[in-house]
Amino acid sequence: MGPQVAGIVIALSQESVRCTGMGSDSLSEESPERRFRTLFISDVHLGARGSQADRLLDFLRSHDADTIYLVGDIVDGWALKSNWYWPQTHNDFVQKMLRKARKGAKVIYVPGNHDEFARKFLDHSFGGVEVAEEWIHTTADGRKLWITHGDLYDGVIQVARWLALLGDNLYEFTLKLNRHLNSWRARMGLPYWSLSKYLKLKVKRAVSYVGDFEQALAREARKRGVEGLVCGH
């Protein structure tokens, strides 16, 4: 499965515990518009040109949580190895996570395949951010959710890494086309449209592979005795 650079995956836990009143559009981090018990964020791909860190920052300016899970591929080490790219928005996201940890939020970082270098630091804490291979999250109603990036259950990543790297390069090319297409759409007053998502939905074998991947994770979740799972990849 290729990296989800084109679309930042943000899963809001349905266990929201409170929401403050709607206020100004320019809210400070100390007074978020909405507050949740838990936020799940994955596949930000900092360091890749296709990363939409700016959109994620806009989201985080008005949404906060007591616990934040970073579910892998937060940094794209594969992209950084081939071409260094680190704009201010990528640095801003890192700083925002560190600030949230300092202010009392529990921030747990579960690395993925694109940021596998972080797996060298499992069970360590950096600036209040805990690094873990996986996690078990307990919802407000007591259910257990298994938190994992998911790449360890991806046959392509584990058996044919070269194929995954090839797919990653092709995906980056698709993202470049996507940026040009959406620049044109913006000039025409049209909304954002994901070419990469469209292509994935049109490729029958890719859809079948996604199904196999999801089934493998579901089987593992059942073995672990949890009620559900949250993954990226």
Short mmCIF file of C-alpha atoms in Angstrom, two decimals:
data_model
loop_
_atom_site.label_atom_id
_atom_site.label_comp_id
_atom_site.label_asym_id
_atom_site.label_seq_id
_atom_site.Cartn_x
_atom_site.Cartn_y
_atom_site.Cartn_z
CA MET A 1 0.00 0.00 0.00
CA GLY A 2 1.45 3.38 -0.93
CA PRO A 3 1.85 6.22 1.56
CA GLN A 4 -1.19 8.37 2.15
CA VAL A 5 0.66 11.61 1.40
CA ALA A 6 -2.18 13.11 -0.62
CA GLY A 7 -4.63 12.86 2.20
CA ILE A 8 -3.75 13.38 5.83
CA VAL A 9 -5.58 10.73 7.77
CA ILE A 10 -7.18 12.26 10.82
CA ALA A 11 -9.48 9.98 12.78
CA LEU A 12 -11.42 11.68 15.54
CA SER A 13 -12.29 9.38 18.40
CA GLN A 14 -16.06 9.25 18.79
CA GLU A 15 -15.53 9.51 22.52
CA SER A 16 -15.52 13.31 22.57
CA VAL A 17 -15.89 14.46 26.13
CA ARG A 18 -16.61 18.12 25.66
CA CYS A 19 -16.82 20.94 23.13
CA THR A 20 -16.40 24.60 23.94
CA GLY A 21 -18.56 27.29 22.39
CA MET A 22 -17.88 28.34 18.82
CA GLY A 23 -15.75 31.46 18.80
CA SER A 24 -13.42 33.47 16.63
CA ASP A 25 -11.76 31.88 13.60
CA SER A 26 -8.36 32.97 14.94
CA LEU A 27 -8.25 30.98 18.16
CA SER A 28 -5.08 30.50 20.15
CA GLU A 29 -3.81 27.05 21.05
CA GLU A 30 -4.85 27.66 24.65
CA SER A 31 -8.52 28.08 23.65
CA PRO A 32 -9.33 25.49 20.96
CA GLU A 33 -12.72 25.63 19.32
CA ARG A 34 -13.34 21.92 19.96
CA ARG A 35 -11.77 19.54 22.46
CA PHE A 36 -11.81 15.75 22.31
CA ARG A 37 -10.74 12.95 24.56
CA THR A 38 -8.50 11.49 21.84
CA LEU A 39 -7.13 12.40 18.41
CA PHE A 40 -5.50 9.94 16.00
CA ILE A 41 -3.16 11.36 13.34
CA SER A 42 -1.19 9.35 10.79
CA ASP A 43 0.65 9.61 7.47
CA VAL A 44 1.57 13.28 7.66
CA HIS A 45 4.78 12.53 5.70
CA LEU A 46 6.81 15.51 6.87
CA GLY A 47 9.75 15.88 4.49
CA ALA A 48 7.73 14.93 1.40
CA ARG A 49 6.59 17.61 -1.01
CA GLY A 50 3.10 16.13 -1.06
CA SER A 51 2.63 16.55 2.69
CA GLN A 52 -0.33 18.69 3.66
CA ALA A 53 1.08 19.77 7.01
CA ASP A 54 -0.39 23.25 6.52
CA ARG A 55 -3.94 21.83 6.46
CA LEU A 56 -3.24 19.72 9.51
CA LEU A 57 -1.90 22.77 11.37
CA ASP A 58 -5.11 24.64 10.54
CA PHE A 59 -7.08 21.74 12.01
CA LEU A 60 -4.98 21.60 15.17
CA ARG A 61 -5.37 25.33 15.81
CA SER A 62 -9.04 24.77 16.56
CA HIS A 63 -9.05 21.16 17.79
CA ASP A 64 -7.30 19.73 20.83
CA ALA A 65 -7.32 16.51 22.85
CA ASP A 66 -6.20 15.02 26.14
CA THR A 67 -4.42 12.20 24.26
CA ILE A 68 -2.90 12.40 20.77
CA TYR A 69 -1.70 9.31 18.91
CA LEU A 70 0.77 9.79 16.05
CA VAL A 71 0.11 6.55 14.18
CA GLY A 72 3.17 6.30 11.94
CA ASP A 73 4.67 7.85 8.81
CA ILE A 74 4.69 11.22 10.55
CA VAL A 75 8.12 11.87 9.01
CA ASP A 76 8.94 10.53 5.53
CA GLY A 77 12.48 9.23 5.86
CA TRP A 78 12.30 7.68 2.39
CA ALA A 79 11.63 11.05 0.78
CA LEU A 80 14.26 12.85 2.86
CA LYS A 81 16.94 10.35 1.81
CA SER A 82 16.39 11.12 -1.87
CA ASN A 83 15.75 14.86 -1.61
CA TRP A 84 15.93 17.03 1.50
CA TYR A 85 12.76 19.08 1.92
CA TRP A 86 11.75 20.62 5.23
CA PRO A 87 9.68 23.84 5.02
CA GLN A 88 8.65 25.88 8.04
CA THR A 89 5.20 24.27 8.25
CA HIS A 90 6.84 20.88 8.86
CA ASN A 91 8.92 22.33 11.67
CA ASP A 92 5.80 24.05 13.04
CA PHE A 93 3.98 20.72 13.30
CA VAL A 94 6.82 19.17 15.31
CA GLN A 95 6.94 22.18 17.61
CA LYS A 96 3.16 22.08 18.07
CA MET A 97 3.27 18.43 19.19
CA LEU A 98 6.07 19.22 21.66
CA ARG A 99 4.10 22.19 23.03
CA LYS A 100 0.99 20.07 23.49
CA ALA A 101 3.04 17.47 25.39
CA ARG A 102 4.54 20.19 27.62
CA LYS A 103 1.07 21.52 28.39
CA GLY A 104 -0.13 18.16 29.63
CA ALA A 105 -1.43 16.26 26.61
CA LYS A 106 -0.37 12.63 26.36
CA VAL A 107 1.35 12.30 22.97
CA ILE A 108 2.21 8.76 21.83
CA TYR A 109 4.25 8.20 18.67
CA VAL A 110 3.90 4.79 16.97
CA PRO A 111 6.38 4.76 14.03
CA GLY A 112 5.59 3.34 10.59
CA ASN A 113 7.63 2.17 7.63
CA HIS A 114 8.49 5.66 6.36
CA ASP A 115 9.74 6.73 9.78
CA GLU A 116 11.09 3.33 10.82
CA PHE A 117 14.28 5.02 12.05
CA ALA A 118 12.27 6.04 15.12
CA ARG A 119 11.87 2.36 16.06
CA LYS A 120 15.43 2.52 17.34
CA PHE A 121 14.05 4.66 20.18
CA LEU A 122 11.10 2.53 21.32
CA ASP A 123 10.14 2.97 24.97
CA HIS A 124 11.90 6.33 25.11
CA SER A 125 10.40 9.77 25.61
CA PHE A 126 11.50 12.92 23.78
CA GLY A 127 10.14 16.23 25.01
CA GLY A 128 7.22 14.39 26.57
CA VAL A 129 6.41 12.44 23.39
CA GLU A 130 6.45 8.68 24.07
CA VAL A 131 7.74 6.37 21.31
CA ALA A 132 6.12 2.92 21.22
CA GLU A 133 5.88 0.05 18.77
CA GLU A 134 2.13 -0.23 19.41
CA TRP A 135 -0.42 0.72 22.05
CA ILE A 136 -3.71 -0.41 23.56
CA HIS A 137 -6.15 2.48 23.92
CA THR A 138 -9.16 2.33 26.23
CA THR A 139 -12.20 4.28 25.07
CA ALA A 140 -14.47 6.26 27.36
CA ASP A 141 -16.89 3.30 27.50
CA GLY A 142 -14.15 0.80 28.31
CA ARG A 143 -13.52 -0.78 24.90
CA LYS A 144 -9.97 -1.71 23.90
CA LEU A 145 -8.46 -0.50 20.62
CA TRP A 146 -5.15 -1.72 19.22
CA ILE A 147 -3.03 1.15 17.85
CA THR A 148 -0.49 0.18 15.15
CA HIS A 149 0.74 1.74 11.92
CA GLY A 150 0.04 -1.50 10.07
CA ASP A 151 3.14 -1.87 7.87
CA LEU A 152 4.30 -4.94 9.79
CA TYR A 153 1.25 -6.72 8.35
CA ASP A 154 1.85 -5.54 4.77
CA GLY A 155 3.29 -8.34 2.65
CA VAL A 156 4.85 -5.97 0.11
CA ILE A 157 6.73 -4.03 2.81
CA GLN A 158 7.93 -7.18 4.55
CA VAL A 159 8.75 -9.41 1.56
CA ALA A 160 9.50 -7.11 -1.39
CA ARG A 161 10.73 -3.79 -0.04
CA TRP A 162 12.09 -2.81 -3.48
CA LEU A 163 8.54 -3.03 -4.87
CA ALA A 164 7.29 -0.76 -2.09
CA LEU A 165 10.02 1.78 -2.89
CA LEU A 166 9.11 1.67 -6.60
CA GLY A 167 5.47 2.22 -5.75
CA ASP A 168 6.44 5.11 -3.49
CA ASN A 169 8.33 6.83 -6.34
CA LEU A 170 5.40 6.37 -8.71
CA TYR A 171 3.08 7.75 -6.05
CA GLU A 172 5.28 10.84 -5.66
CA PHE A 173 5.02 11.39 -9.43
CA THR A 174 1.24 11.15 -9.17
CA LEU A 175 1.29 13.74 -6.38
CA LYS A 176 3.22 16.19 -8.57
CA LEU A 177 0.54 15.84 -11.24
CA ASN A 178 -2.07 16.26 -8.52
CA ARG A 179 -0.54 19.57 -7.36
CA HIS A 180 -0.52 21.01 -10.89
CA LEU A 181 -4.09 19.82 -11.48
CA ASN A 182 -5.36 21.39 -8.27
CA SER A 183 -3.53 24.67 -8.95
CA TRP A 184 -5.51 24.85 -12.18
CA ARG A 185 -8.74 23.86 -10.36
CA ALA A 186 -8.16 26.60 -7.77
CA ARG A 187 -7.75 29.21 -10.53
CA MET A 188 -11.04 27.99 -12.01
CA GLY A 189 -12.76 28.27 -8.63
CA LEU A 190 -13.14 24.50 -8.28
CA PRO A 191 -12.65 22.58 -4.99
CA TYR A 192 -9.69 20.33 -4.16
CA TRP A 193 -9.78 16.88 -5.82
CA SER A 194 -7.44 13.96 -5.12
CA LEU A 195 -6.12 12.30 -8.29
CA SER A 196 -4.30 9.65 -6.25
CA LYS A 197 -7.48 8.67 -4.40
CA TYR A 198 -9.37 8.47 -7.69
CA LEU A 199 -6.72 6.18 -9.22
CA LYS A 200 -6.73 3.90 -6.19
CA LEU A 201 -10.48 3.47 -6.39
CA LYS A 202 -10.25 2.66 -10.09
CA VAL A 203 -7.58 -0.03 -9.79
CA LYS A 204 -9.41 -3.25 -9.01
CA ARG A 205 -6.35 -5.19 -7.88
CA ALA A 206 -5.31 -2.38 -5.54
CA VAL A 207 -8.74 -2.46 -3.91
CA SER A 208 -8.44 -6.23 -3.53
CA TYR A 209 -5.00 -5.84 -1.92
CA VAL A 210 -6.31 -3.26 0.52
CA GLY A 211 -9.00 -5.74 1.49
CA ASP A 212 -6.40 -8.45 2.17
CA PHE A 213 -4.37 -6.04 4.29
CA GLU A 214 -7.40 -5.01 6.33
CA GLN A 215 -8.40 -8.64 6.87
CA ALA A 216 -4.92 -9.49 8.12
CA LEU A 217 -5.08 -6.66 10.65
CA ALA A 218 -8.60 -7.64 11.70
CA ARG A 219 -7.47 -11.23 12.33
CA GLU A 220 -4.57 -10.01 14.45
CA ALA A 221 -6.87 -7.70 16.41
CA ARG A 222 -9.16 -10.63 17.20
CA LYS A 223 -6.16 -12.67 18.39
CA ARG A 224 -5.27 -9.83 20.76
CA GLY A 225 -8.77 -9.78 22.19
CA VAL A 226 -9.50 -6.13 21.40
CA GLU A 227 -12.72 -4.62 20.11
CA GLY A 228 -11.14 -2.65 17.28
CA LEU A 229 -7.99 -1.15 15.87
CA VAL A 230 -6.67 2.16 14.59
CA CYS A 231 -3.97 2.10 11.92
CA GLY A 232 -2.39 4.22 9.21
CA HIS A 233 -0.29 3.08 6.25
#
